[in-house]
Structure formats: structure tokens, C-alpha cells
Short mmCIF file of C-alpha atoms and ligand atoms in Angstrom, two decimals:
data_model
loop_
_atom_site.label_atom_id
_atom_site.label_comp_id
_atom_site.label_asym_id
_atom_site.label_seq_id
_atom_site.Cartn_x
_atom_site.Cartn_y
_atom_site.Cartn_z
CA MET A 1 1.96 20.89 13.58
CA ALA A 2 4.82 22.87 12.08
CA TYR A 3 5.41 21.54 8.64
CA GLU A 4 6.50 23.30 5.54
CA ARG A 5 5.01 21.90 2.37
CA ILE A 6 7.79 21.33 -0.13
CA GLU A 7 6.76 20.86 -3.74
CA LEU A 8 9.68 20.14 -6.01
CA SER A 9 9.54 21.82 -9.39
CA ARG A 10 9.16 19.86 -12.62
CA ASP A 11 12.63 21.15 -13.49
CA ALA A 12 14.04 19.10 -10.63
CA ILE A 13 12.56 15.96 -12.18
CA ALA A 14 13.66 17.03 -15.67
CA ALA A 15 17.23 17.27 -14.31
CA GLN A 16 16.94 13.69 -13.02
CA GLU A 17 15.69 12.54 -16.41
CA GLU A 18 18.71 14.22 -17.99
CA ILE A 19 20.96 12.16 -15.70
CA ALA A 20 18.97 9.05 -16.63
CA ARG A 21 19.74 9.72 -20.28
CA ARG A 22 23.45 10.04 -19.48
CA LEU A 23 23.29 6.75 -17.62
CA ARG A 24 21.59 5.15 -20.59
CA ALA A 25 24.76 5.75 -22.61
CA HIS A 26 26.77 4.19 -19.77
CA PHE A 27 24.59 1.11 -19.33
CA THR A 28 24.06 0.41 -23.05
CA ALA A 29 27.73 0.97 -23.99
CA GLN A 30 28.26 -2.78 -24.50
CA GLY A 31 25.54 -2.83 -27.12
CA LYS A 32 23.08 -5.03 -25.21
CA THR A 33 19.99 -4.17 -23.21
CA PRO A 34 20.86 -3.98 -19.50
CA LEU A 35 18.46 -5.73 -17.13
CA ALA A 36 17.01 -4.58 -13.80
CA MET A 37 15.10 -6.44 -11.12
CA VAL A 38 12.79 -4.45 -8.83
CA ASP A 39 11.56 -6.39 -5.82
CA THR A 40 8.76 -4.80 -3.77
CA TYR A 41 7.65 -5.46 -0.18
CA GLY A 42 4.74 -4.01 1.74
CA CYS A 43 1.81 -1.82 0.82
CA GLN A 44 0.32 -0.42 -2.38
CA GLN A 45 2.16 2.85 -1.88
CA ASN A 46 5.36 0.86 -2.23
CA GLU A 47 4.03 -0.82 -5.38
CA SER A 48 3.36 2.64 -6.70
CA ASP A 49 6.87 3.81 -5.74
CA SER A 50 8.34 0.82 -7.57
CA GLU A 51 6.54 1.98 -10.71
CA ARG A 52 8.50 5.23 -10.39
CA LEU A 53 11.77 3.30 -9.98
CA ARG A 54 10.96 1.28 -13.09
CA GLY A 55 10.10 4.50 -14.92
CA TYR A 56 13.57 5.89 -14.28
CA LEU A 57 15.21 2.53 -15.05
CA ALA A 58 13.36 2.35 -18.38
CA GLU A 59 14.69 5.82 -19.21
CA MET A 60 18.17 4.50 -18.48
CA GLY A 61 17.60 1.83 -21.12
CA PHE A 62 16.83 -1.11 -18.81
CA GLY A 63 14.64 -4.06 -19.56
CA PHE A 64 13.19 -5.98 -16.59
CA THR A 65 13.80 -9.46 -15.21
CA ASP A 66 12.83 -11.59 -12.20
CA ASP A 67 16.11 -13.49 -12.34
CA GLU A 68 18.63 -12.06 -9.87
CA PHE A 69 21.55 -13.63 -11.73
CA ALA A 70 20.54 -11.93 -14.97
CA ALA A 71 20.09 -8.49 -13.39
CA ASP A 72 22.73 -5.77 -13.80
CA VAL A 73 20.90 -3.69 -11.21
CA ILE A 74 18.78 -5.01 -8.34
CA VAL A 75 16.55 -2.63 -6.39
CA ILE A 76 14.77 -3.89 -3.29
CA ASN A 77 11.98 -1.57 -2.17
CA THR A 78 11.40 -2.38 1.50
CA CYS A 79 8.70 -2.10 4.19
CA ALA A 80 9.12 -1.29 7.90
CA VAL A 81 5.64 -1.88 9.29
CA ARG A 82 6.48 -5.19 10.98
CA GLU A 83 9.66 -7.05 11.80
CA HIS A 84 8.68 -10.03 9.68
CA ALA A 85 8.97 -8.03 6.42
CA GLU A 86 12.36 -6.69 7.51
CA MET A 87 13.65 -10.18 8.27
CA ARG A 88 12.59 -11.35 4.82
CA VAL A 89 14.41 -8.43 3.19
CA LEU A 90 17.60 -9.03 5.16
CA GLY A 91 17.44 -12.76 4.35
CA ASN A 92 17.03 -12.01 0.65
CA VAL A 93 19.82 -9.42 0.63
CA GLY A 94 22.08 -11.96 2.32
CA ALA A 95 21.22 -14.49 -0.40
CA LEU A 96 22.43 -12.02 -3.04
CA ASN A 97 26.00 -12.76 -1.92
CA HIS A 98 25.86 -15.59 -4.49
CA THR A 99 24.86 -13.39 -7.40
CA LYS A 100 27.33 -10.69 -6.45
CA LYS A 101 30.11 -13.28 -6.31
CA ALA A 102 29.14 -14.58 -9.75
CA ARG A 103 29.09 -11.08 -11.20
CA PRO A 104 30.92 -8.46 -9.10
CA ASP A 105 29.75 -5.62 -11.36
CA GLN A 106 26.15 -6.09 -10.21
CA ILE A 107 24.70 -3.02 -8.46
CA ILE A 108 22.49 -3.77 -5.45
CA ALA A 109 20.30 -0.95 -4.13
CA ILE A 110 18.00 -1.07 -1.09
CA CYS A 111 15.38 1.65 -0.71
CA GLY A 112 12.05 2.33 1.00
CA CYS A 113 10.76 2.55 4.55
CA MET A 114 13.02 0.00 6.24
CA VAL A 115 16.22 1.89 5.41
CA GLN A 116 14.79 5.22 6.56
CA GLN A 117 15.25 3.92 10.10
CA PRO A 118 18.76 4.91 11.23
CA HIS A 119 19.49 1.56 12.90
CA MET A 120 18.63 -0.30 9.69
CA ALA A 121 20.75 1.97 7.48
CA GLN A 122 23.57 1.41 9.96
CA LYS A 123 23.11 -2.36 9.84
CA LEU A 124 23.30 -2.37 6.04
CA LYS A 125 26.38 -0.19 6.16
CA LYS A 126 28.19 -2.45 8.61
CA SER A 127 27.04 -5.97 7.80
CA TYR A 128 26.02 -5.97 4.12
CA PRO A 129 28.98 -4.70 2.08
CA ILE A 130 27.46 -6.04 -1.16
CA VAL A 131 24.86 -3.25 -1.00
CA SER A 132 26.06 -0.23 -2.98
CA LEU A 133 23.17 2.17 -2.71
CA VAL A 134 20.75 2.83 0.15
CA PHE A 135 18.04 5.51 -0.04
CA GLY A 136 14.86 6.28 1.85
CA PRO A 137 11.40 7.16 0.48
CA HIS A 138 12.24 10.88 0.48
CA GLU A 139 15.11 10.38 -1.94
CA LEU A 140 13.39 8.20 -4.51
CA TRP A 141 12.76 11.13 -6.86
CA ARG A 142 16.54 11.49 -7.31
CA PHE A 143 17.37 7.83 -7.88
CA PRO A 144 19.25 8.62 -11.17
CA GLU A 145 21.50 11.12 -9.39
CA LEU A 146 22.29 8.67 -6.58
CA LEU A 147 23.03 5.88 -9.02
CA GLU A 148 25.31 8.14 -11.06
CA ARG A 149 27.12 9.20 -7.90
CA TYR A 150 27.85 5.57 -7.08
CA ILE A 151 29.00 4.79 -10.62
CA THR A 152 31.31 7.78 -10.92
CA ARG A 153 32.80 7.73 -7.40
CA LYS A 154 32.66 3.97 -6.81
CA LYS A 155 31.85 4.66 -3.16
CA ARG A 156 28.78 3.33 -1.41
CA VAL A 157 25.94 5.88 -1.28
CA PHE A 158 23.69 6.27 1.78
CA ALA A 159 20.90 8.85 1.30
CA VAL A 160 18.73 8.46 4.38
CA ASP A 161 18.60 11.87 6.09
CA PRO A 162 15.46 12.49 8.13
CA SER A 163 12.85 14.59 6.32
CA ASP A 164 9.21 15.65 6.59
CA GLY A 165 8.94 14.72 2.93
CA THR A 166 8.37 16.41 -0.37
CA ILE A 167 5.92 16.25 -3.24
CA THR A 168 7.18 15.53 -6.72
CA GLU A 169 5.22 15.48 -9.96
CA GLY A 170 5.98 14.33 -13.45
CA GLU A 171 8.32 11.42 -12.79
CA PRO A 172 8.35 8.75 -15.47
CA ARG A 173 6.45 5.62 -14.48
CA VAL A 174 6.22 2.09 -15.79
CA ARG A 175 2.88 0.75 -14.61
CA ASP A 176 2.30 -2.88 -13.91
CA GLY A 177 -0.99 -4.67 -13.77
CA LYS A 178 -3.34 -3.21 -16.35
CA PRO A 179 -6.36 -2.80 -16.09
CA LYS A 180 -5.58 -1.79 -12.47
CA ALA A 181 -3.80 1.44 -11.59
CA TRP A 182 -2.62 2.96 -8.31
CA LEU A 183 -3.03 6.69 -7.99
CA SER A 184 -1.44 8.36 -4.95
CA VAL A 185 -3.40 11.33 -3.71
CA MET A 186 -1.31 12.06 -0.63
CA TYR A 187 1.81 10.90 1.14
CA GLY A 188 2.82 10.52 4.77
CA CYS A 189 0.83 10.41 7.98
CA ASN A 190 0.30 12.75 10.93
CA ASN A 191 -1.51 10.40 13.26
CA PHE A 192 1.31 8.82 15.21
CA CYS A 193 -0.61 5.75 16.28
CA SER A 194 1.68 4.61 19.07
CA TYR A 195 2.66 1.27 17.46
CA CYS A 196 3.29 2.58 13.96
CA ILE A 197 6.58 3.46 12.26
CA VAL A 198 4.98 5.02 9.16
CA PRO A 199 4.95 8.68 10.30
CA TYR A 200 8.66 8.41 11.13
CA VAL A 201 9.70 6.98 7.80
CA ARG A 202 7.22 8.53 5.38
CA GLY A 203 7.02 12.00 6.89
CA ARG A 204 4.09 14.39 7.33
CA GLU A 205 0.81 14.36 5.43
CA ARG A 206 1.03 16.16 2.13
CA SER A 207 -1.63 16.16 -0.54
CA ARG A 208 -1.16 16.38 -4.28
CA ARG A 209 -3.13 19.13 -5.95
CA PRO A 210 -6.63 18.05 -7.02
CA GLU A 211 -6.21 19.23 -10.62
CA THR A 212 -3.03 17.13 -11.00
CA ILE A 213 -4.77 14.05 -9.59
CA VAL A 214 -7.80 14.48 -11.84
CA ALA A 215 -5.58 15.00 -14.90
CA GLU A 216 -3.69 11.79 -14.09
CA ALA A 217 -6.93 9.87 -13.55
CA ARG A 218 -8.29 11.16 -16.86
CA SER A 219 -5.14 10.05 -18.64
CA LEU A 220 -5.40 6.60 -17.01
CA VAL A 221 -8.99 6.23 -18.21
CA GLU A 222 -7.95 7.31 -21.71
CA GLN A 223 -5.18 4.69 -21.67
CA GLY A 224 -7.76 2.01 -20.90
CA TYR A 225 -7.28 1.52 -17.14
CA LYS A 226 -10.54 0.30 -15.64
CA ASP A 227 -9.80 0.02 -11.95
CA ILE A 228 -8.33 3.07 -10.24
CA THR A 229 -7.36 3.01 -6.56
CA LEU A 230 -6.77 6.36 -4.88
CA LEU A 231 -3.96 5.81 -2.37
CA GLY A 232 -2.92 7.46 0.86
CA GLN A 233 -2.09 6.37 4.42
CA ASN A 234 -5.15 8.28 5.54
CA VAL A 235 -7.10 9.50 2.53
CA ASN A 236 -9.81 11.05 4.71
CA SER A 237 -7.50 13.86 5.72
CA TYR A 238 -6.77 14.66 2.07
CA GLY A 239 -6.54 18.37 1.35
CA LYS A 240 -6.12 19.59 4.92
CA ASP A 241 -2.65 20.87 4.05
CA LEU A 242 -3.86 22.60 0.88
CA ASP A 243 -5.85 25.80 0.97
CA CYS A 244 -8.10 24.91 -1.93
CA GLY A 245 -11.26 23.81 -0.13
CA THR A 246 -11.23 20.34 -1.72
CA ASP A 247 -11.64 17.46 0.73
CA PHE A 248 -11.46 13.74 -0.06
CA SER A 249 -15.19 13.46 -0.82
CA ASP A 250 -14.90 16.32 -3.31
CA LEU A 251 -11.92 14.63 -4.91
CA LEU A 252 -13.78 11.32 -5.15
CA ARG A 253 -16.63 13.07 -6.92
CA MET A 254 -14.25 14.85 -9.31
CA VAL A 255 -12.64 11.56 -10.35
CA ASN A 256 -16.01 9.83 -10.52
CA ASP A 257 -17.19 12.48 -12.98
CA ILE A 258 -14.48 11.65 -15.52
CA PRO A 259 -16.29 10.11 -18.49
CA GLY A 260 -15.59 6.43 -19.16
CA GLU A 261 -16.26 2.99 -17.73
CA PHE A 262 -14.13 2.29 -14.65
CA VAL A 263 -14.29 1.36 -10.97
CA LEU A 264 -13.05 3.82 -8.40
CA ARG A 265 -11.53 2.46 -5.18
CA PHE A 266 -9.60 4.08 -2.33
CA MET A 267 -7.56 3.19 0.73
CA THR A 268 -6.86 3.61 3.60
CA SER A 269 -9.39 5.47 5.72
CA HIS A 270 -8.90 6.43 9.35
CA PRO A 271 -12.16 6.03 11.31
CA LYS A 272 -11.74 9.34 13.10
CA ASP A 273 -11.79 11.21 9.76
CA ALA A 274 -14.45 9.18 7.92
CA THR A 275 -17.42 11.52 7.63
CA GLU A 276 -21.10 11.37 6.74
CA LYS A 277 -20.19 13.40 3.66
CA LEU A 278 -17.85 10.60 2.57
CA PHE A 279 -20.56 7.94 2.97
CA ARG A 280 -23.07 10.08 1.08
CA THR A 281 -20.54 10.70 -1.69
CA MET A 282 -19.74 6.99 -1.95
CA ALA A 283 -23.44 6.21 -2.27
CA GLU A 284 -23.98 8.89 -4.91
CA CYS A 285 -20.90 8.26 -7.08
CA GLU A 286 -21.86 5.45 -9.44
CA LYS A 287 -18.25 4.43 -10.18
CA CYS A 288 -17.17 4.30 -6.54
CA GLU A 289 -17.01 0.81 -5.07
CA HIS A 290 -19.24 0.10 -2.09
CA HIS A 291 -16.28 -1.00 -0.03
CA LEU A 292 -14.69 0.63 2.96
CA HIS A 293 -11.41 -0.55 4.44
CA LEU A 294 -11.72 0.90 7.91
CA PRO A 295 -9.00 -0.36 10.25
CA VAL A 296 -10.31 -0.68 13.80
CA GLN A 297 -7.06 -2.14 15.26
CA ALA A 298 -8.72 -3.17 18.59
CA GLY A 299 -12.13 -3.36 20.22
CA ASN A 300 -11.23 -2.18 23.71
CA ASP A 301 -11.30 1.49 24.68
CA ARG A 302 -8.27 1.44 26.94
CA VAL A 303 -6.20 -0.25 24.24
CA LEU A 304 -7.50 2.14 21.57
CA LYS A 305 -6.48 5.05 23.77
CA GLU A 306 -3.02 3.61 24.31
CA MET A 307 -2.78 3.13 20.56
CA ASN A 308 -3.65 6.83 20.12
CA ARG A 309 -6.43 5.97 17.70
CA GLN A 310 -8.69 8.84 18.83
CA TYR A 311 -12.01 6.97 18.81
CA THR A 312 -13.83 4.57 21.11
CA ALA A 313 -15.26 1.23 20.04
CA GLN A 314 -18.76 2.71 20.24
CA GLN A 315 -17.82 5.70 18.08
CA TYR A 316 -16.42 3.27 15.52
CA LEU A 317 -19.60 1.19 15.57
CA ASP A 318 -21.69 4.34 15.16
CA LYS A 319 -19.66 5.30 12.08
CA ILE A 320 -20.26 1.89 10.58
CA ALA A 321 -23.97 2.07 11.26
CA LEU A 322 -24.06 5.44 9.52
CA ALA A 323 -22.06 4.15 6.55
CA ARG A 324 -24.42 1.17 6.22
CA LYS A 325 -27.43 3.49 6.33
CA TYR A 326 -26.16 5.27 3.23
CA ILE A 327 -24.74 2.14 1.55
CA PRO A 328 -26.77 -0.94 2.53
CA ASP A 329 -24.62 -3.32 0.44
CA LEU A 330 -21.35 -1.96 1.91
CA VAL A 331 -18.43 -4.41 2.01
CA LEU A 332 -16.37 -3.78 5.12
CA THR A 333 -12.79 -4.83 5.73
CA THR A 334 -10.43 -4.00 8.55
CA ASP A 335 -6.98 -4.35 10.13
CA ILE A 336 -6.55 -5.66 13.68
CA ILE A 337 -3.47 -5.88 15.86
CA VAL A 338 -3.38 -8.67 18.46
CA GLY A 339 -1.13 -8.41 21.50
CA PHE A 340 -0.56 -4.66 21.72
CA PRO A 341 1.66 -4.10 24.81
CA GLY A 342 -0.39 -4.54 27.96
CA GLU A 343 -3.52 -5.84 26.16
CA THR A 344 -5.04 -8.36 28.57
CA ASN A 345 -6.98 -11.44 27.55
CA GLU A 346 -10.18 -9.75 28.77
CA GLU A 347 -9.46 -6.70 26.62
CA PHE A 348 -8.84 -8.95 23.65
CA GLU A 349 -12.33 -10.43 24.19
CA ASP A 350 -13.70 -6.95 23.37
CA THR A 351 -12.04 -7.20 19.96
CA LEU A 352 -13.72 -10.55 19.35
CA ARG A 353 -17.07 -9.08 20.38
CA LEU A 354 -16.64 -6.12 18.04
CA VAL A 355 -15.75 -8.41 15.15
CA GLU A 356 -18.84 -10.57 15.82
CA GLN A 357 -20.95 -7.45 15.83
CA VAL A 358 -19.57 -5.83 12.67
CA GLU A 359 -19.18 -9.04 10.64
CA TYR A 360 -16.36 -7.94 8.36
CA ASP A 361 -16.21 -9.32 4.85
CA ALA A 362 -12.45 -9.74 5.24
CA MET A 363 -9.88 -8.93 7.90
CA PHE A 364 -6.13 -8.40 7.95
CA THR A 365 -4.86 -9.54 11.32
CA PHE A 366 -1.38 -9.01 12.74
CA ILE A 367 0.50 -9.86 15.90
CA TYR A 368 1.96 -6.69 17.38
CA SER A 369 5.54 -6.10 16.31
CA PRO A 370 7.60 -3.59 18.35
CA ARG A 371 9.04 -0.80 16.20
CA GLU A 372 12.12 0.97 17.51
CA GLY A 373 11.47 4.61 18.35
CA THR A 374 7.65 4.35 18.59
CA ARG A 375 5.86 5.07 21.85
CA ALA A 376 4.40 1.56 22.20
CA ALA A 377 7.84 -0.04 21.95
CA ALA A 378 8.65 1.43 25.37
CA LEU A 379 5.51 0.04 27.09
CA PRO A 380 5.61 -3.03 29.34
CA ASP A 381 4.51 -6.10 27.40
CA PRO A 382 3.76 -8.94 29.81
CA LEU A 383 1.97 -11.45 27.52
CA THR A 384 4.25 -14.02 25.94
CA ARG A 385 4.39 -14.57 22.21
CA ALA A 386 2.68 -17.95 22.71
CA GLU A 387 -0.21 -16.32 24.61
CA LYS A 388 -0.60 -13.75 21.85
CA GLN A 389 -0.57 -16.52 19.27
CA VAL A 390 -3.50 -18.24 21.02
CA ASN A 391 -5.54 -15.03 20.79
CA PHE A 392 -4.43 -14.45 17.22
CA ASP A 393 -5.57 -17.95 16.22
CA ARG A 394 -8.97 -17.40 17.83
CA LEU A 395 -9.41 -14.13 15.96
CA LEU A 396 -8.33 -15.68 12.68
CA ALA A 397 -10.76 -18.57 13.10
CA LEU A 398 -13.58 -16.11 13.75
CA ALA A 399 -12.57 -13.91 10.80
CA ASN A 400 -12.44 -16.92 8.49
CA ARG A 401 -15.83 -18.20 9.63
CA ILE A 402 -17.46 -14.83 8.97
CA SER A 403 -15.74 -14.38 5.59
CA ALA A 404 -16.79 -17.86 4.51
CA GLU A 405 -20.39 -17.15 5.50
CA LYS A 406 -20.38 -13.79 3.72
CA HIS A 407 -18.95 -15.35 0.59
CA ALA A 408 -21.44 -18.22 0.68
CA GLY A 409 -24.19 -15.58 0.61
CA TYR A 410 -23.14 -14.65 -2.95
CA VAL A 411 -23.75 -18.14 -4.36
CA GLY A 412 -26.63 -18.08 -6.84
CA LYS A 413 -26.42 -14.31 -7.34
CA THR A 414 -25.32 -12.57 -10.51
CA VAL A 415 -22.79 -9.78 -10.05
CA GLU A 416 -20.79 -7.44 -12.25
CA VAL A 417 -17.10 -8.33 -12.35
CA LEU A 418 -14.07 -6.61 -13.88
CA ILE A 419 -11.75 -9.30 -15.26
CA ASP A 420 -8.32 -8.11 -14.13
CA GLY A 421 -5.80 -10.91 -14.50
CA GLU A 422 -4.86 -14.55 -14.80
CA SER A 423 -4.41 -17.26 -12.21
CA ARG A 424 -2.61 -20.60 -12.23
CA ASP A 425 -5.87 -22.49 -11.61
CA GLU A 426 -6.40 -24.40 -14.88
CA ALA A 427 -10.14 -24.77 -14.42
CA ASN A 428 -10.53 -21.06 -13.65
CA PRO A 429 -7.69 -19.25 -15.42
CA LEU A 430 -9.12 -15.74 -14.99
CA THR A 431 -9.43 -13.55 -11.92
CA GLY A 432 -11.70 -10.62 -11.39
CA ARG A 433 -13.14 -8.35 -8.74
CA THR A 434 -16.74 -7.54 -8.03
CA LYS A 435 -17.39 -3.85 -7.95
CA ASN A 436 -17.12 -4.07 -4.18
CA GLY A 437 -13.73 -5.68 -4.25
CA ARG A 438 -14.46 -9.42 -3.78
CA LEU A 439 -12.09 -11.74 -5.61
CA VAL A 440 -13.70 -14.00 -8.23
CA HIS A 441 -12.12 -16.96 -10.06
CA LEU A 442 -13.67 -17.89 -13.37
CA ALA A 443 -13.21 -19.58 -16.74
CA GLY A 444 -12.89 -17.64 -19.97
CA GLU A 445 -10.60 -16.27 -22.63
CA LYS A 446 -7.56 -14.16 -21.77
CA ALA A 447 -8.86 -11.54 -24.21
CA LEU A 448 -11.54 -10.70 -21.63
CA ILE A 449 -8.98 -9.10 -19.29
CA GLY A 450 -10.02 -5.49 -18.89
CA SER A 451 -13.73 -6.11 -19.57
CA PHE A 452 -16.72 -5.91 -17.30
CA VAL A 453 -18.85 -9.04 -17.43
CA ARG A 454 -21.89 -10.37 -15.59
CA VAL A 455 -21.00 -13.42 -13.56
CA LYS A 456 -23.23 -15.98 -11.90
CA ILE A 457 -21.60 -17.00 -8.63
CA THR A 458 -21.53 -20.78 -8.37
CA GLY A 459 -19.22 -21.43 -5.43
CA SER A 460 -17.23 -19.83 -2.66
CA THR A 461 -14.44 -20.30 -0.14
CA THR A 462 -13.21 -18.21 2.79
CA TRP A 463 -11.10 -16.08 0.46
CA ALA A 464 -12.79 -16.04 -2.93
CA LEU A 465 -15.84 -16.59 -5.08
CA PHE A 466 -16.15 -18.83 -8.15
CA GLY A 467 -18.42 -18.05 -11.04
CA GLU A 468 -19.48 -18.44 -14.65
CA ILE A 469 -19.77 -15.65 -17.17
CA GLU A 470 -23.35 -15.11 -18.29
CA ARG A 471 -23.52 -14.94 -22.04
N1 5AD B 1 2.72 -4.31 14.59
C1 5AD B 1 1.74 -5.02 13.99
N2 5AD B 1 0.93 -4.52 13.07
C2 5AD B 1 1.11 -3.22 12.71
N3 5AD B 1 0.46 -2.45 11.81
C3 5AD B 1 1.04 -1.22 11.82
N4 5AD B 1 2.06 -1.20 12.70
C4 5AD B 1 2.12 -2.43 13.27
C5 5AD B 1 2.95 -3.02 14.25
N5 5AD B 1 3.92 -2.33 14.86
C6 5AD B 1 -0.70 -2.90 11.05
C7 5AD B 1 -1.92 -2.02 11.33
C8 5AD B 1 -2.06 -1.24 10.07
C9 5AD B 1 -1.54 -2.21 9.04
C10 5AD B 1 -1.14 -1.61 7.74
O1 5AD B 1 -0.43 -2.79 9.67
O2 5AD B 1 -3.03 -2.88 11.52
O3 5AD B 1 -3.39 -0.85 9.80
FE1 SF4 B 2 0.30 4.18 10.99
FE2 SF4 B 2 -1.87 5.15 12.24
FE3 SF4 B 2 -0.74 6.55 10.22
FE4 SF4 B 2 -2.06 4.26 9.68
S1 SF4 B 2 -2.97 6.13 10.55
S2 SF4 B 2 -0.02 4.87 8.86
S3 SF4 B 2 -1.60 3.01 11.49
S4 SF4 B 2 0.20 6.09 12.20
#
């Protein structure tokens, strides 16, 4: 695939930071701290991108708020994977008419995957005049420049040109959610699964250099982060665009070898690229969680072929058997799409059979959502939404039964848990994750956030475990 890797120099980012400093003078001219609201939809990559937006905003002197009336600048970082997320964004942008009326100086920016689609950028241009700034994922690194352009010219800015994507390093970042940290290892996707918009909006696969990733991971560990998730649309093809001989397994081992106490997670893996070497590495790396999120999408070979997934159901099952051979306590999760165009009820039964066979610990299930410009959107789609919903409900019931059974199997066991946050449940105000990614609710002091504790599991539901800290 013809693709030129474009790495932007650190000078390019330094120039943006210079603009951010100029804007700081502009935004703080009235002598009070300006406020920004950053609202994020979609995947972890988007969460990570929002940390970059907040990094720039902090350099411009902004504090942060969740109150849209209090915000001088609102940035909505959008998702395009399914229509539902887009509808929510458009609904929320529409609702901002009130805040904009109350304070006409408010700057509303919409960025991310949704606006990288030409028809969506067009819609915002025509029907949402309150939006001042629209930029796609490829333009995020120059957010200060775009904002300055709007402020100086007072003309709406649309930066959504198509691009294969770039790599930028050294942007400021305000992280959210200590002790957990996202760490992007690559961007984009080359797979062109026929239903998926991601390759169109996020561009081609491009990997960050291993030494930069390891340096960032080391710095995170030194800052006290205890839960590091390596991110990419398809981490298993990490490094293929670099000529340095480092593949994802090598990278995992390099991060694992950083001294310190932390858990190492990663997502997402494509089954076609998950190798024996990866499973062996996961088993050997003591900090790596024994969890694999391996989206299967469907259990029928014809549907998988139409989806352009490049494996058969049997090949997928063989991979899982191999992974379980290396990692007997492997936690497996997956994504499944119900109602892909032309999927018959009989073909859907194959998905149910596969799920029964694999027994996933948790599943993320979606009804197919046509995405303009993808190959699947042009296929005939005879099943009605109601018929798809019936299948979806059957799958969800099966998924929930299996998850509940799996979770019940933990009761009575003692497991190691990283306490990572708080919940609103008064009886169990802390949340944590087992090393293999299961959610645990438990009682204890807030000061424990960021510590590893041994927890006796005392109860379970479909979605979570409950436990008591062993003293
Ligand atoms: N419709 C429904 N689900 C989709 N996904 C991706 N594209 C679509 C679509 N058009 C799901 C896949 C993917 C997850 C992130 O979202 O299951 O793994
Ligand atoms: Fe979309 Fe397939 Fe790429 Fe995942 S691997 S982002 S489903 S095209």
C-alpha cells in the first residue's frame, strides 16, 4: 500500500506551543482564569486525544469545567464508528444553542472522527452556525493555530482535508485518571473491514518509534502510574511500517522490563495478526495482564468474508486454543456485530454457537450501523431493524449468562487488585481491576487508590465482582 510516513518535527509542536502562549495572553487578559470543557465520545484513542487537547488548553491558561454555561471554550471530540454516537453529538451540539445565546463570545469547537467525514463537516457548516471551529483527527496537533486563526479572523474554521495521517511527538498532555494511563503505540488502520469507517477517518497505520514509547512508559512509571494500556486500532501490526525489526511482542517485553510495580494492558488486537509469539510473550511478561480483547465480529465464514476480516471461524478458534495453551487463566473479551448486511438468521446462529464454544468473559455487542462510503453500506440489507433486534437480544442474553457464570466462579477466591478509582456506591466506594481486567467494587479508604491489594471475592454480578480487602 503506497503510504508515505510523515513524522512531524518537534519544532512543529514547539511552534504550536508558542501560539498557545500568545493565546494565553489573549484569554487571560481580563485577569481571570478562562475555563474550557472537553467532552469526549468513543474509544480510548479519543480519550487519549482529549488529553492532548487539554494539554494545549492548559498551556493557553485554561482551567477545566463540566458546566457548559461556565465554559469560554467547548471542545467536543467525536466518534464515527456508529450512527448512535453521531446522533448524540449532534443532539448535544444543538443543545448548546442555549449557552451560546447566553454568552455569544463562547467558542464551540467540534473535532475527531465524525467531522473527518465530508458529509458531516458539510452538515455542521450548513446547519450548526454556532460551531466556530471544526477539525479532524489529523489536525489536532495544530489546535492552537486553528483557534488563533478563528480568533484573529473571526471566520469559521474548517480543517478537515483528507489525509493518510501524521505522527507527532512531544505535545503537552493533561492526563486524567491516575493511576491509569493510555499510551498510544500506533495510529490508523489498514484493514478496511467492510463495515468500518476508521481507516477512512484515522488514516493509514503508522507506528511510533519503540524508543519513544519506552521512554514515555518509563516516565509514566516514575510519575506513579500503575496501569498502562498500550493503544492502537490493531496493535498486532505494530512496527510493520518501521524498519527497526521491533514487533508488538518485542515492544511489550521492552515495556514490561521497565523497573517498577505496574500492570501492562493493550488493545485492540486483530485475530489475523495475533501470533504464537504474542501469546508466549504475554505468558512470560510478569506485568502483562492475562487478558486478550480479540474481536471476532461474527461466527459465520461467509459473513466474515464479506466483512473482509481475513480469517475463518475455525482459524479464530484455533488461535484461541493456542492462546489458552500458553495462558490457561486467559480472560477473553470480544466485539460482535449483529445484522451485518445480508446476514441470515441461520448465519447468526453460527455466531451464537461460537460464543457458546469460546465462553467470553465479557462481550461488546453492536447492531450493524451503515457508514457512508464503506463497502458494506452498499450491500443489500434485507433484515428489518426489528428482526436484527431479536437476534441482538438473544446474543446479549447469552453473553450476560456466560459473564455472570464466569464472575460467579471468582467468589471465594483471593485475587490481586489495583485500586483505581471511586464509585458512587456508598457500601463499596472504591473500584479496582484484577490483573486480568475484571472490575471489582470494594470498601476501603480513598488513600488506597493507586495501590495493589489482595482482595477476597465475596459476590458477583454479570458486570462486576465485589470483594473485601485482606488485611
Ligand atoms: N456498525 C456496528 N458496529 C461497528 N463496529 C465498527 N464499525 C461498526 C459498524 N459500522 C464495532 C466493531 C468494532 C467496534 C469498535 O465497533 O465491533 O470492533
Ligand atoms: Fe475498523 Fe477493522 Fe480497522 Fe478495527 S481492524 S478499526 S474494525 S477496519
